[in-house]
Amino acid sequence: MQDYRYQSLHQFLKSQILHGVYEDGDLLPSENELSQFHKLTRTTVRQALSELQKEGYIVKQKGKGSIVNIRRKRLGLLSFKGFSEVIGHSDQKVSNTVLSGPLLQNWPKDFFYDLNALEKSARCIYLKRIRSVNTDPVMLEETYLPNQNLEGLIGKKLIKGSLFSTLILQYQIEVNSMDQDVRAIKANAHLAKTLSLNENDPVLHIYRKYGTSRPGYFIYSSLYFNTENYAIGSYFK
Amino acid sequence: MQDYRYQSLHQFLKSQILHGVYEDGDLLPSENELSQFHKLTRTTVRQALSELQKEGYIVKQKGKGSIVNIRRKRLGLLSFKGFSEVIGHSDQKVSNTVLSGPLLQNWPKDFFYDLNALEKSARCIYLKRIRSVNTDPVMLEETYLPNQNLEGLIGKKLIKGSLFSTLILQYQIEVNSMDQDVRAIKANAHLAKTLSLNENDPVLHIYRKYGTSRPGYFIYSSLYFNTENYAIGSYFK
DNA sequence: ATATTTAACCTGTATGTACAAGTTATCACT
DNA sequence: AGTGATAACTTGTACATACAGGTTAAATAT
């Protein structure tokens, strides 16, 4: 991997975007400038930009340029989108509370996905968060990360309060796929209390397994939504 | 639109695939053959194939060719995928029963999405279906299509039992985007009966608005899932 | 007969060039 | 001041060519 020139440029530009060299809405250098500076044909530069476009890091506009797109809105809640974008676009205030910081523990027995031997032997980093809209708790999220080469994550404060931002900037782990199961369940006592519901009220439940740019490394989440007042919106194209 | 050579070839190949000239797993003519036959450069042919690839109509394999991919599995249930693929891949038998065939009627009052004047004036084609796995009813779907230039659809039998297949083959209407709201609700008496549940059991409910290749034309659906035995799986990358 | 090499095909990467077409700021004209 | 043409950018499309590297089946050697 990483043998080709367009891939090098692709990674170079992605890294610059992720490290804030360009801000949301900024223009990348033009294709001609990039080809001149990196000594590549415009065709090759265009291939690198095309990759960035596929990943949602830039939007191209004819006659104008390549526009950096930090908040990638191409997918919905049921994909990778951050929570603030799920409800977002209105004037709602979304907040994020960590109930249990990143801490090392054993895997729960009867874990919701099958783990391989490597994952089992690694123990897991556990994270429990609540997300609220205008003080109403809307989502409870429990995240489980196999403790493989994640030195320093335990107990650490997350960058921008986001686990995904922390993983990509500190560990170069990028989430690039997701498998999920969605169900409607009845709230038990604990869920009812946490999400301000009555027992047996309907709750939206999602199990997720995230694939990452680190081969064989997966992240697991269990999400519970109070959908009484806020539906879970998502958009696909 | 449609002024460029790669777009013509793209549409030509897509049409051939949709009309069954190639079956699932077949190889398209090679890039050299296509460029020779259509008098285009391989670069241009590759651009057309790249579009087909983005849309999921083909999968390319180095050294082998472009493999036709009829069942497009790139998106999950929560996207455009057909129901049979949602549960699919196991040995489950999925069946589809039309409760109320395509029939013309007025829009329900308090329709779940805001309609524009054109849609309101057109009345709607209504379709009510149940989908089952091994005789267990799993999903109730109500679909509403504005009656605009859809002569002949009312009362007609659907091609391959699929509304989307019928629309693309008969009317060249292709669904290309979707907006949805997901909730967990309590089953009312009618839902409980239809989906073999008890009243007040949790039900997964989805409102959908589909965008199509016909500008300004949208399709609306309301879906109810019994997720007691089958979760709604979906995969994204 | 079986294993191995080879040749013919395929897609992927890369260079170089040319013109079409959208965007924007500047300049000239009214 | 305001309008409109222009020039200098930008990305998009399309051509032609070359070689790298994966796949497959036929030719060759064992």
Coordinates of C-alpha atoms (C1' of nucleotides) in Angstrom, one line a residue:
Chain A
M1 CA 0.0 0.0 0.0
Q2 CA 1.0 3.6 -0.4
D3 CA 3.1 2.9 -3.3
Y4 CA 1.4 5.2 -5.7
R5 CA 1.9 8.9 -6.2
Y6 CA -1.8 9.8 -6.1
Q7 CA -2.1 7.9 -2.8
S8 CA 0.8 9.8 -1.3
L9 CA -0.8 13.1 -2.3
H10 CA -4.1 12.0 -1.1
Q11 CA -2.7 11.1 2.4
F12 CA -0.7 14.3 2.5
L13 CA -3.7 16.5 1.8
K14 CA -5.9 14.5 4.2
S15 CA -3.4 14.9 6.9
Q16 CA -3.2 18.7 6.3
I17 CA -7.0 18.9 6.4
L18 CA -7.2 16.9 9.6
H19 CA -4.6 19.0 11.3
G20 CA -6.3 22.2 10.6
V21 CA -4.0 23.6 7.9
Y22 CA -7.2 24.3 6.0
E23 CA -10.5 25.3 7.7
D24 CA -14.0 24.4 6.7
G25 CA -14.8 26.3 3.5
D26 CA -11.2 27.0 2.6
L27 CA -10.0 26.3 -0.9
L28 CA -7.2 23.8 -1.5
P29 CA -4.5 24.9 -3.9
S30 CA -5.7 24.6 -7.5
E31 CA -5.0 21.5 -9.5
N32 CA -2.3 23.3 -11.5
E33 CA -0.6 24.5 -8.4
L34 CA -0.6 21.1 -6.8
S35 CA 0.7 19.4 -9.9
Q36 CA 3.5 22.0 -10.2
F37 CA 4.5 21.8 -6.6
H38 CA 4.4 18.1 -6.3
K39 CA 5.8 17.5 -9.8
L40 CA 2.8 15.4 -10.9
T41 CA 0.4 15.6 -13.9
R42 CA -2.9 17.2 -13.3
T43 CA -4.5 13.8 -14.1
T44 CA -2.7 12.3 -11.1
V45 CA -3.6 15.3 -8.9
R46 CA -7.2 14.9 -9.9
Q47 CA -7.1 11.2 -8.9
A48 CA -5.9 12.2 -5.4
L49 CA -8.7 14.9 -5.1
S50 CA -11.2 12.4 -6.4
E51 CA -10.4 10.1 -3.4
L52 CA -10.7 13.0 -1.0
Q53 CA -14.1 13.8 -2.6
K54 CA -15.3 10.2 -2.2
E55 CA -14.4 10.4 1.5
G56 CA -16.2 13.7 1.9
Y57 CA -13.2 15.8 2.8
I58 CA -13.7 18.2 -0.1
V59 CA -16.4 19.3 -2.4
K60 CA -15.4 20.4 -5.9
Q61 CA -16.9 23.3 -7.8
K62 CA -16.3 23.9 -11.4
G63 CA -14.7 27.2 -12.1
K64 CA -13.9 27.7 -8.4
G65 CA -11.9 25.0 -6.8
S66 CA -11.8 22.2 -4.2
I67 CA -13.6 23.3 -1.1
V68 CA -12.6 21.8 2.2
N69 CA -15.5 20.1 4.0
I70 CA -14.7 19.5 7.7
R71 CA -18.2 18.5 8.8
R72 CA -18.9 15.6 6.5
K73 CA -22.6 15.6 6.1
R74 CA -22.8 13.1 3.4
L75 CA -24.2 10.4 5.7
G76 CA -26.8 10.3 8.4
L77 CA -27.1 9.4 12.0
L78 CA -27.4 5.8 11.0
S79 CA -24.0 6.1 9.5
F80 CA -21.0 7.9 11.0
K81 CA -22.3 11.4 11.4
G82 CA -21.7 13.1 14.8
F83 CA -24.6 13.4 17.1
S84 CA -24.7 17.2 16.9
E85 CA -25.5 16.9 13.2
V86 CA -28.3 14.4 13.8
I87 CA -30.6 16.8 15.4
G88 CA -28.5 19.8 14.5
H89 CA -29.4 22.5 11.9
S90 CA -32.0 23.9 14.3
D91 CA -31.2 26.1 17.3
Q92 CA -31.2 23.2 19.7
K93 CA -28.4 23.0 22.2
V94 CA -26.8 19.6 22.1
S95 CA -24.6 18.6 25.0
N96 CA -22.5 15.5 25.7
T97 CA -21.8 14.1 29.2
V98 CA -19.3 11.4 29.9
L99 CA -20.7 9.2 32.7
S100 CA -17.7 6.8 32.8
G101 CA -14.5 8.1 31.2
P102 CA -12.3 5.9 29.1
L103 CA -11.4 3.1 31.5
L104 CA -9.9 -0.3 31.1
Q105 CA -12.0 -3.3 32.1
N106 CA -12.9 -6.8 31.1
W107 CA -15.3 -7.5 28.2
P108 CA -18.9 -8.1 29.4
K109 CA -19.9 -11.7 29.2
D110 CA -22.4 -12.4 26.4
F111 CA -21.0 -9.4 24.5
F112 CA -23.4 -8.5 21.7
Y113 CA -20.9 -9.2 18.9
D114 CA -18.6 -12.2 18.6
L115 CA -15.0 -11.3 19.5
N116 CA -11.9 -13.0 18.1
A117 CA -9.2 -14.3 20.3
L118 CA -7.0 -11.3 19.9
E119 CA -9.8 -9.0 21.0
K120 CA -10.7 -11.2 23.9
S121 CA -7.2 -11.3 25.2
A122 CA -6.8 -7.5 25.0
R123 CA -9.5 -6.4 27.5
C124 CA -11.5 -3.4 26.5
I125 CA -11.7 0.4 27.0
Y126 CA -15.1 1.4 28.1
L127 CA -16.9 4.7 27.6
K128 CA -20.4 5.6 28.7
R129 CA -21.9 8.9 27.5
I130 CA -25.2 10.7 27.5
R131 CA -26.3 13.1 24.8
S132 CA -28.9 15.7 25.5
V133 CA -30.9 18.3 23.6
N134 CA -31.9 21.3 25.7
T135 CA -31.3 19.3 28.9
D136 CA -33.5 16.4 27.7
P137 CA -31.5 13.2 27.6
V138 CA -31.9 11.7 24.2
M139 CA -29.3 9.1 23.8
L140 CA -27.3 6.7 25.9
E141 CA -24.1 5.4 24.3
E142 CA -21.8 2.7 25.5
T143 CA -18.6 2.2 23.5
Y144 CA -16.1 -0.7 23.7
L145 CA -12.6 -0.5 22.2
P146 CA -10.2 -3.4 22.2
N147 CA -7.1 -2.2 24.1
Q148 CA -4.6 -2.7 21.3
N149 CA -1.9 -0.1 20.9
L150 CA -4.0 2.6 22.4
E151 CA -1.5 3.7 25.0
G152 CA -2.6 6.9 26.7
L153 CA -6.3 6.8 25.9
I154 CA -7.4 5.6 29.3
G155 CA -8.5 8.4 31.5
K156 CA -7.6 11.0 28.8
K157 CA -9.8 13.8 27.8
L158 CA -11.2 13.5 24.3
I159 CA -10.2 16.0 21.6
K160 CA -13.2 18.3 20.9
G161 CA -15.1 15.9 23.1
S162 CA -15.2 13.4 20.3
L163 CA -13.9 9.9 20.4
F164 CA -13.5 9.7 16.6
S165 CA -11.5 12.9 16.4
T166 CA -9.2 11.6 19.1
L167 CA -8.7 8.3 17.3
I168 CA -7.8 9.8 14.0
L169 CA -5.6 12.6 15.3
Q170 CA -3.8 10.6 18.0
Y171 CA -3.8 7.1 16.6
Q172 CA -4.4 7.5 12.9
I173 CA -7.4 5.2 13.2
E174 CA -10.2 6.2 10.9
V175 CA -13.6 4.7 10.9
N176 CA -14.6 3.7 7.4
S177 CA -17.4 1.2 7.7
M178 CA -20.2 0.3 10.0
D179 CA -22.5 -2.7 10.6
Q180 CA -25.5 -2.1 12.7
D181 CA -28.7 -3.8 14.0
V182 CA -31.7 -1.6 14.8
R183 CA -34.5 -2.7 17.1
A184 CA -37.4 -1.2 19.1
I185 CA -37.3 -2.5 22.7
K186 CA -39.0 -1.8 26.0
A187 CA -37.3 0.5 28.5
N188 CA -36.1 -1.3 31.6
A189 CA -35.8 0.5 34.9
H190 CA -32.3 1.8 34.3
L191 CA -33.0 3.0 30.8
A192 CA -36.2 4.6 31.9
K193 CA -34.4 6.6 34.5
T194 CA -31.4 7.5 32.4
L195 CA -33.6 8.7 29.4
S196 CA -36.4 10.2 31.4
L197 CA -39.0 7.7 30.3
N198 CA -41.5 5.4 31.9
E199 CA -40.7 1.7 32.2
N200 CA -41.8 -0.3 29.2
D201 CA -41.9 2.8 27.0
P202 CA -40.5 2.1 23.5
V203 CA -36.8 2.8 23.0
L204 CA -34.8 2.7 19.8
H205 CA -31.8 0.4 20.3
I206 CA -28.8 0.0 17.9
Y207 CA -25.8 -2.3 18.1
R208 CA -22.9 -1.2 16.1
K209 CA -19.6 -2.6 14.9
Y210 CA -17.3 -0.1 13.3
G211 CA -14.5 -1.1 10.9
T212 CA -11.4 1.1 10.8
S213 CA -8.4 1.9 8.7
R214 CA -6.4 -0.4 11.0
P215 CA -7.0 -3.8 9.5
G216 CA -8.7 -6.2 12.0
Y217 CA -9.4 -3.4 14.5
F218 CA -13.1 -2.9 15.3
I219 CA -15.0 -0.6 17.7
Y220 CA -18.3 -1.6 19.3
S221 CA -21.2 0.5 20.4
S222 CA -24.6 0.1 22.0
L223 CA -27.0 3.0 21.6
Y224 CA -30.3 3.7 23.2
F225 CA -32.6 6.5 22.0
N226 CA -35.5 8.3 23.5
T227 CA -37.5 9.1 20.3
E228 CA -40.5 10.6 22.0
N229 CA -39.7 14.1 21.1
Y230 CA -36.8 13.8 18.6
A231 CA -36.9 11.4 15.7
I232 CA -33.6 10.0 14.4
G233 CA -33.2 11.7 11.0
S234 CA -30.8 10.6 8.3
Y235 CA -30.2 11.3 4.7
F236 CA -28.7 9.1 2.0
K237 CA -27.7 9.7 -1.6
Chain B
M1 CA -27.4 17.1 -19.4
Q2 CA -26.3 14.1 -21.4
D3 CA -24.0 16.1 -23.6
Y4 CA -20.9 14.3 -22.8
R5 CA -19.6 11.1 -24.3
Y6 CA -18.9 9.3 -21.0
Q7 CA -22.5 10.1 -19.9
S8 CA -23.9 8.5 -23.1
L9 CA -21.9 5.4 -22.6
H10 CA -22.8 5.3 -18.9
Q11 CA -26.5 5.5 -19.7
F12 CA -26.2 3.0 -22.5
L13 CA -24.5 0.4 -20.3
K14 CA -26.9 1.0 -17.4
S15 CA -29.8 0.5 -19.7
Q16 CA -28.4 -2.8 -20.9
I17 CA -27.8 -4.0 -17.4
L18 CA -31.3 -3.0 -16.3
H19 CA -32.9 -4.7 -19.3
G20 CA -31.1 -7.9 -18.5
V21 CA -28.6 -8.0 -21.4
Y22 CA -26.0 -8.9 -18.7
E23 CA -26.9 -11.0 -15.8
D24 CA -25.5 -10.9 -12.3
G25 CA -21.9 -11.9 -12.3
D26 CA -21.4 -11.4 -16.0
L27 CA -18.4 -9.5 -17.4
L28 CA -19.0 -6.3 -19.4
P29 CA -16.9 -6.0 -22.6
S30 CA -13.4 -5.0 -21.7
E31 CA -12.3 -1.4 -21.7
N32 CA -10.4 -1.9 -24.9
E33 CA -13.4 -3.5 -26.6
L34 CA -15.7 -0.7 -25.4
S35 CA -13.4 2.0 -26.6
Q36 CA -12.9 0.4 -29.9
F37 CA -16.6 -0.3 -30.5
H38 CA -17.8 3.2 -29.3
K39 CA -14.8 5.0 -30.8
L40 CA -13.7 6.5 -27.5
T41 CA -10.5 6.6 -25.6
R42 CA -10.0 4.1 -22.8
T43 CA -9.9 7.1 -20.4
T44 CA -13.4 8.1 -21.4
V45 CA -14.6 4.5 -21.2
R46 CA -13.1 4.3 -17.7
Q47 CA -15.0 7.4 -16.7
A48 CA -18.3 5.8 -17.7
L49 CA -17.4 2.6 -15.9
S50 CA -16.4 4.6 -12.8
E51 CA -19.9 6.1 -12.7
L52 CA -21.4 2.7 -12.9
Q53 CA -19.2 1.6 -10.1
K54 CA -20.2 4.5 -7.9
E55 CA -23.8 3.6 -8.5
G56 CA -23.1 0.0 -7.6
Y57 CA -24.0 -1.5 -11.0
I58 CA -20.6 -3.1 -11.5
V59 CA -17.6 -4.2 -9.4
K60 CA -14.2 -4.0 -11.1
Q61 CA -11.4 -6.5 -10.6
K62 CA -7.9 -5.9 -11.7
G63 CA -6.7 -8.4 -14.3
K64 CA -10.2 -9.7 -14.8
G65 CA -12.8 -7.1 -15.8
S66 CA -16.0 -5.3 -14.9
I67 CA -18.4 -7.6 -13.1
V68 CA -22.1 -6.8 -13.3
N69 CA -23.7 -6.5 -9.8
I70 CA -27.5 -6.7 -10.1
R71 CA -28.2 -6.9 -6.4
R72 CA -26.6 -3.7 -5.2
K73 CA -25.6 -4.4 -1.7
R74 CA -23.7 -1.2 -1.1
L75 CA -26.4 0.2 1.2
G76 CA -28.5 -1.2 4.0
L77 CA -32.1 -1.5 4.8
L78 CA -32.0 2.0 6.1
S79 CA -31.1 3.0 2.5
F80 CA -32.6 1.8 -0.7
K81 CA -32.0 -1.9 -0.4
G82 CA -34.8 -4.2 -1.2
F83 CA -36.5 -6.0 1.7
S84 CA -35.3 -9.4 0.7
E85 CA -31.7 -8.3 1.2
V86 CA -32.4 -6.9 4.6
I87 CA -32.8 -10.2 6.2
G88 CA -31.6 -12.2 3.3
H89 CA -28.3 -14.1 3.1
S90 CA -29.7 -16.8 5.4
D91 CA -32.1 -19.5 4.3
Q92 CA -35.1 -17.5 5.5
K93 CA -38.0 -17.3 3.1
V94 CA -39.1 -13.8 2.5
S95 CA -42.6 -13.1 1.0
N96 CA -44.4 -10.0 0.0
T97 CA -48.1 -9.5 0.1
V98 CA -50.0 -6.6 -1.4
L99 CA -52.9 -5.7 0.8
S100 CA -54.1 -2.8 -1.3
G101 CA -52.9 -2.7 -4.9
P102 CA -51.8 0.5 -6.5
L103 CA -55.0 2.6 -6.3
L104 CA -55.7 6.2 -6.8
Q105 CA -57.0 8.2 -3.8
N106 CA -56.8 11.5 -2.0
W107 CA -53.9 12.4 0.2
P108 CA -54.5 11.6 3.9
K109 CA -55.1 14.7 5.9
D110 CA -52.1 15.6 8.1
F111 CA -49.8 13.7 5.8
F112 CA -46.4 13.1 7.4
Y113 CA -44.4 15.2 5.0
D114 CA -45.3 18.7 3.7
L115 CA -46.5 18.5 0.1
N116 CA -46.1 21.2 -2.5
A117 CA -49.1 22.5 -4.5
L118 CA -48.3 20.3 -7.5
E119 CA -48.3 17.2 -5.4
K120 CA -51.5 18.1 -3.6
S121 CA -53.3 18.7 -6.8
A122 CA -52.3 15.4 -8.3
R123 CA -53.9 13.0 -5.7
C124 CA -51.8 10.0 -4.8
I125 CA -51.3 6.3 -5.8
Y126 CA -51.5 4.3 -2.6
L127 CA -49.9 0.9 -2.0
K128 CA -50.0 -1.2 1.2
R129 CA -47.8 -4.2 1.6
I130 CA -46.8 -6.7 4.2
R131 CA -43.5 -8.4 4.2
S132 CA -43.0 -11.7 6.1
V133 CA -40.2 -14.0 7.0
N134 CA -41.2 -17.7 7.3
T135 CA -44.9 -16.6 7.6
D136 CA -44.1 -14.2 10.4
P137 CA -45.2 -10.7 9.4
V138 CA -42.2 -8.4 9.9
M139 CA -43.0 -5.2 8.2
L140 CA -46.0 -3.1 7.1
E141 CA -45.3 -0.6 4.4
E142 CA -47.5 2.1 3.1
T143 CA -46.3 3.9 0.0
Y144 CA -47.7 7.1 -1.5
L145 CA -46.7 8.3 -5.0
P146 CA -47.9 11.6 -6.5
N147 CA -50.0 10.7 -9.6
Q148 CA -47.9 12.6 -12.1
N149 CA -47.2 11.0 -15.5
L150 CA -47.7 7.5 -14.1
E151 CA -50.3 6.4 -16.6
G152 CA -51.0 2.7 -16.3
L153 CA -49.5 2.1 -12.9
I154 CA -52.9 1.9 -11.1
G155 CA -54.1 -1.6 -10.6
K156 CA -51.1 -2.9 -12.5
K157 CA -49.0 -5.9 -11.4
L158 CA -45.5 -4.9 -10.3
I159 CA -42.5 -6.1 -12.2
K160 CA -40.7 -8.8 -10.1
G161 CA -43.1 -7.7 -7.3
S162 CA -41.0 -4.6 -6.9
L163 CA -42.2 -1.0 -7.1
F164 CA -38.7 0.3 -7.7
S165 CA -38.1 -2.1 -10.5
T166 CA -41.4 -1.1 -12.1
L167 CA -40.6 2.6 -11.8
I168 CA -37.2 2.4 -13.4
L169 CA -38.1 0.0 -16.2
Q170 CA -41.5 1.5 -17.1
Y171 CA -41.1 5.1 -16.3
Q172 CA -37.3 5.7 -16.1
I173 CA -37.7 6.9 -12.5
E174 CA -34.7 6.0 -10.4
V175 CA -34.6 6.6 -6.7
N176 CA -31.3 8.3 -5.9
S177 CA -31.7 9.8 -2.4
M178 CA -33.7 9.3 0.8
D179 CA -34.5 11.2 3.8
Q180 CA -35.9 9.4 6.8
D181 CA -37.0 9.7 10.4
V182 CA -36.7 6.7 12.7
R183 CA -38.7 6.3 15.9
A184 CA -39.7 3.6 18.4
I185 CA -43.4 3.7 19.1
K186 CA -46.1 1.7 20.8
A187 CA -48.2 -0.7 18.7
N188 CA -51.8 0.3 18.4
A189 CA -54.6 -2.3 18.0
H190 CA -54.3 -2.3 14.2
L191 CA -50.5 -2.6 14.1
A192 CA -50.5 -5.2 16.8
K193 CA -52.9 -7.4 14.8
T194 CA -51.1 -6.8 11.5
L195 CA -47.7 -7.6 12.9
S196 CA -48.7 -10.3 15.3
L197 CA -47.8 -8.3 18.4
N198 CA -49.5 -7.3 21.6
E199 CA -50.8 -3.8 22.0
N200 CA -48.2 -1.3 23.4
D201 CA -45.4 -3.6 22.3
P202 CA -42.5 -1.5 20.9
V203 CA -42.5 -1.1 17.1
L204 CA -39.9 0.5 14.9
H205 CA -41.4 3.2 12.8
I206 CA -39.8 5.0 9.8
Y207 CA -41.1 7.9 7.7
R208 CA -39.3 8.1 4.3
K209 CA -39.1 10.6 1.5
Y210 CA -37.4 9.4 -1.6
G211 CA -35.8 11.7 -4.2
T212 CA -35.7 10.5 -7.8
S213 CA -34.0 11.1 -11.1
R214 CA -37.2 13.0 -12.1
P215 CA -36.6 16.5 -10.7
G216 CA -39.1 17.5 -8.1
Y217 CA -40.7 14.0 -8.0
F218 CA -40.7 12.4 -4.6
I219 CA -42.1 9.1 -3.2
Y220 CA -43.3 8.8 0.4
S221 CA -43.4 5.7 2.6
S222 CA -44.3 4.8 6.2
L223 CA -42.8 1.6 7.5
Y224 CA -43.6 -0.4 10.7
F225 CA -41.3 -3.2 11.8
N226 CA -41.8 -6.0 14.3
T227 CA -38.2 -6.3 15.6
E228 CA -38.9 -8.9 18.2
N229 CA -37.2 -11.7 16.3
Y230 CA -35.5 -10.0 13.4
A231 CA -33.4 -6.9 13.9
I232 CA -33.0 -4.4 11.0
G233 CA -29.5 -4.9 9.8
S234 CA -27.6 -2.4 7.6
Y235 CA -24.1 -1.9 6.5
F236 CA -22.3 1.3 5.4
K237 CA -18.9 2.0 4.0
Chain C
dA1 C1' -0.4 -37.0 -16.7
dT2 C1' 1.3 -33.3 -14.1
dA3 C1' 3.7 -29.3 -13.1
dT4 C1' 5.6 -25.0 -14.8
dT5 C1' 6.4 -21.4 -17.8
dT6 C1' 4.7 -18.3 -21.1
dA7 C1' 1.8 -15.3 -23.6
dA8 C1' -2.3 -12.9 -24.1
dC9 C1' -5.5 -10.6 -22.0
dC10 C1' -7.4 -7.6 -18.3
dT11 C1' -7.5 -3.3 -15.1
dG12 C1' -4.5 0.3 -12.6
dT13 C1' -1.3 4.1 -12.7
dA14 C1' 1.0 7.9 -14.9
dT15 C1' 2.5 11.2 -18.3
dG16 C1' 1.4 15.0 -21.7
dT17 C1' -1.7 17.9 -24.3
dA18 C1' -5.8 20.5 -25.7
dC19 C1' -10.0 22.7 -25.4
dA20 C1' -14.8 23.4 -23.0
dA21 C1' -17.1 25.8 -19.6
dG22 C1' -18.0 27.9 -14.9
dT23 C1' -16.3 31.8 -11.6
dT24 C1' -14.5 36.2 -10.4
dA25 C1' -12.3 40.4 -10.3
dT26 C1' -10.8 44.1 -13.1
dC27 C1' -11.2 47.4 -16.6
dA28 C1' -13.6 50.2 -19.9
dC29 C1' -17.7 52.3 -21.2
dT30 C1' -22.0 54.7 -20.4
Chain D
dA1 C1' -22.2 55.1 -9.8
dG2 C1' -23.5 51.5 -12.4
dT3 C1' -23.3 48.4 -16.3
dG4 C1' -21.2 45.1 -19.2
dA5 C1' -17.3 43.1 -21.6
dT6 C1' -13.0 41.0 -20.8
dA7 C1' -9.2 38.4 -19.1
dA8 C1' -7.3 35.4 -15.9
dC9 C1' -8.2 32.1 -13.3
dT10 C1' -10.7 27.6 -12.0
dT11 C1' -12.5 22.5 -12.8
dG12 C1' -14.5 19.3 -16.5
dT13 C1' -14.0 16.5 -20.7
dA14 C1' -11.4 14.1 -24.1
dC15 C1' -7.7 12.9 -26.7
dA16 C1' -3.1 9.6 -27.2
dT17 C1' 0.4 6.8 -25.2
dA18 C1' 3.1 3.8 -22.1
dC19 C1' 4.1 0.6 -18.7
dA20 C1' 2.9 -1.9 -14.2
dG21 C1' 0.7 -5.7 -12.3
dG22 C1' -3.2 -9.2 -11.6
dT23 C1' -5.6 -13.3 -14.1
dT24 C1' -6.2 -17.0 -17.1
dA25 C1' -5.6 -20.4 -20.3
dA26 C1' -2.6 -22.4 -23.6
dA27 C1' 2.0 -24.0 -24.6
dT28 C1' 6.0 -26.2 -22.8
dA29 C1' 8.9 -29.0 -19.9
dT30 C1' 9.2 -32.6 -16.5

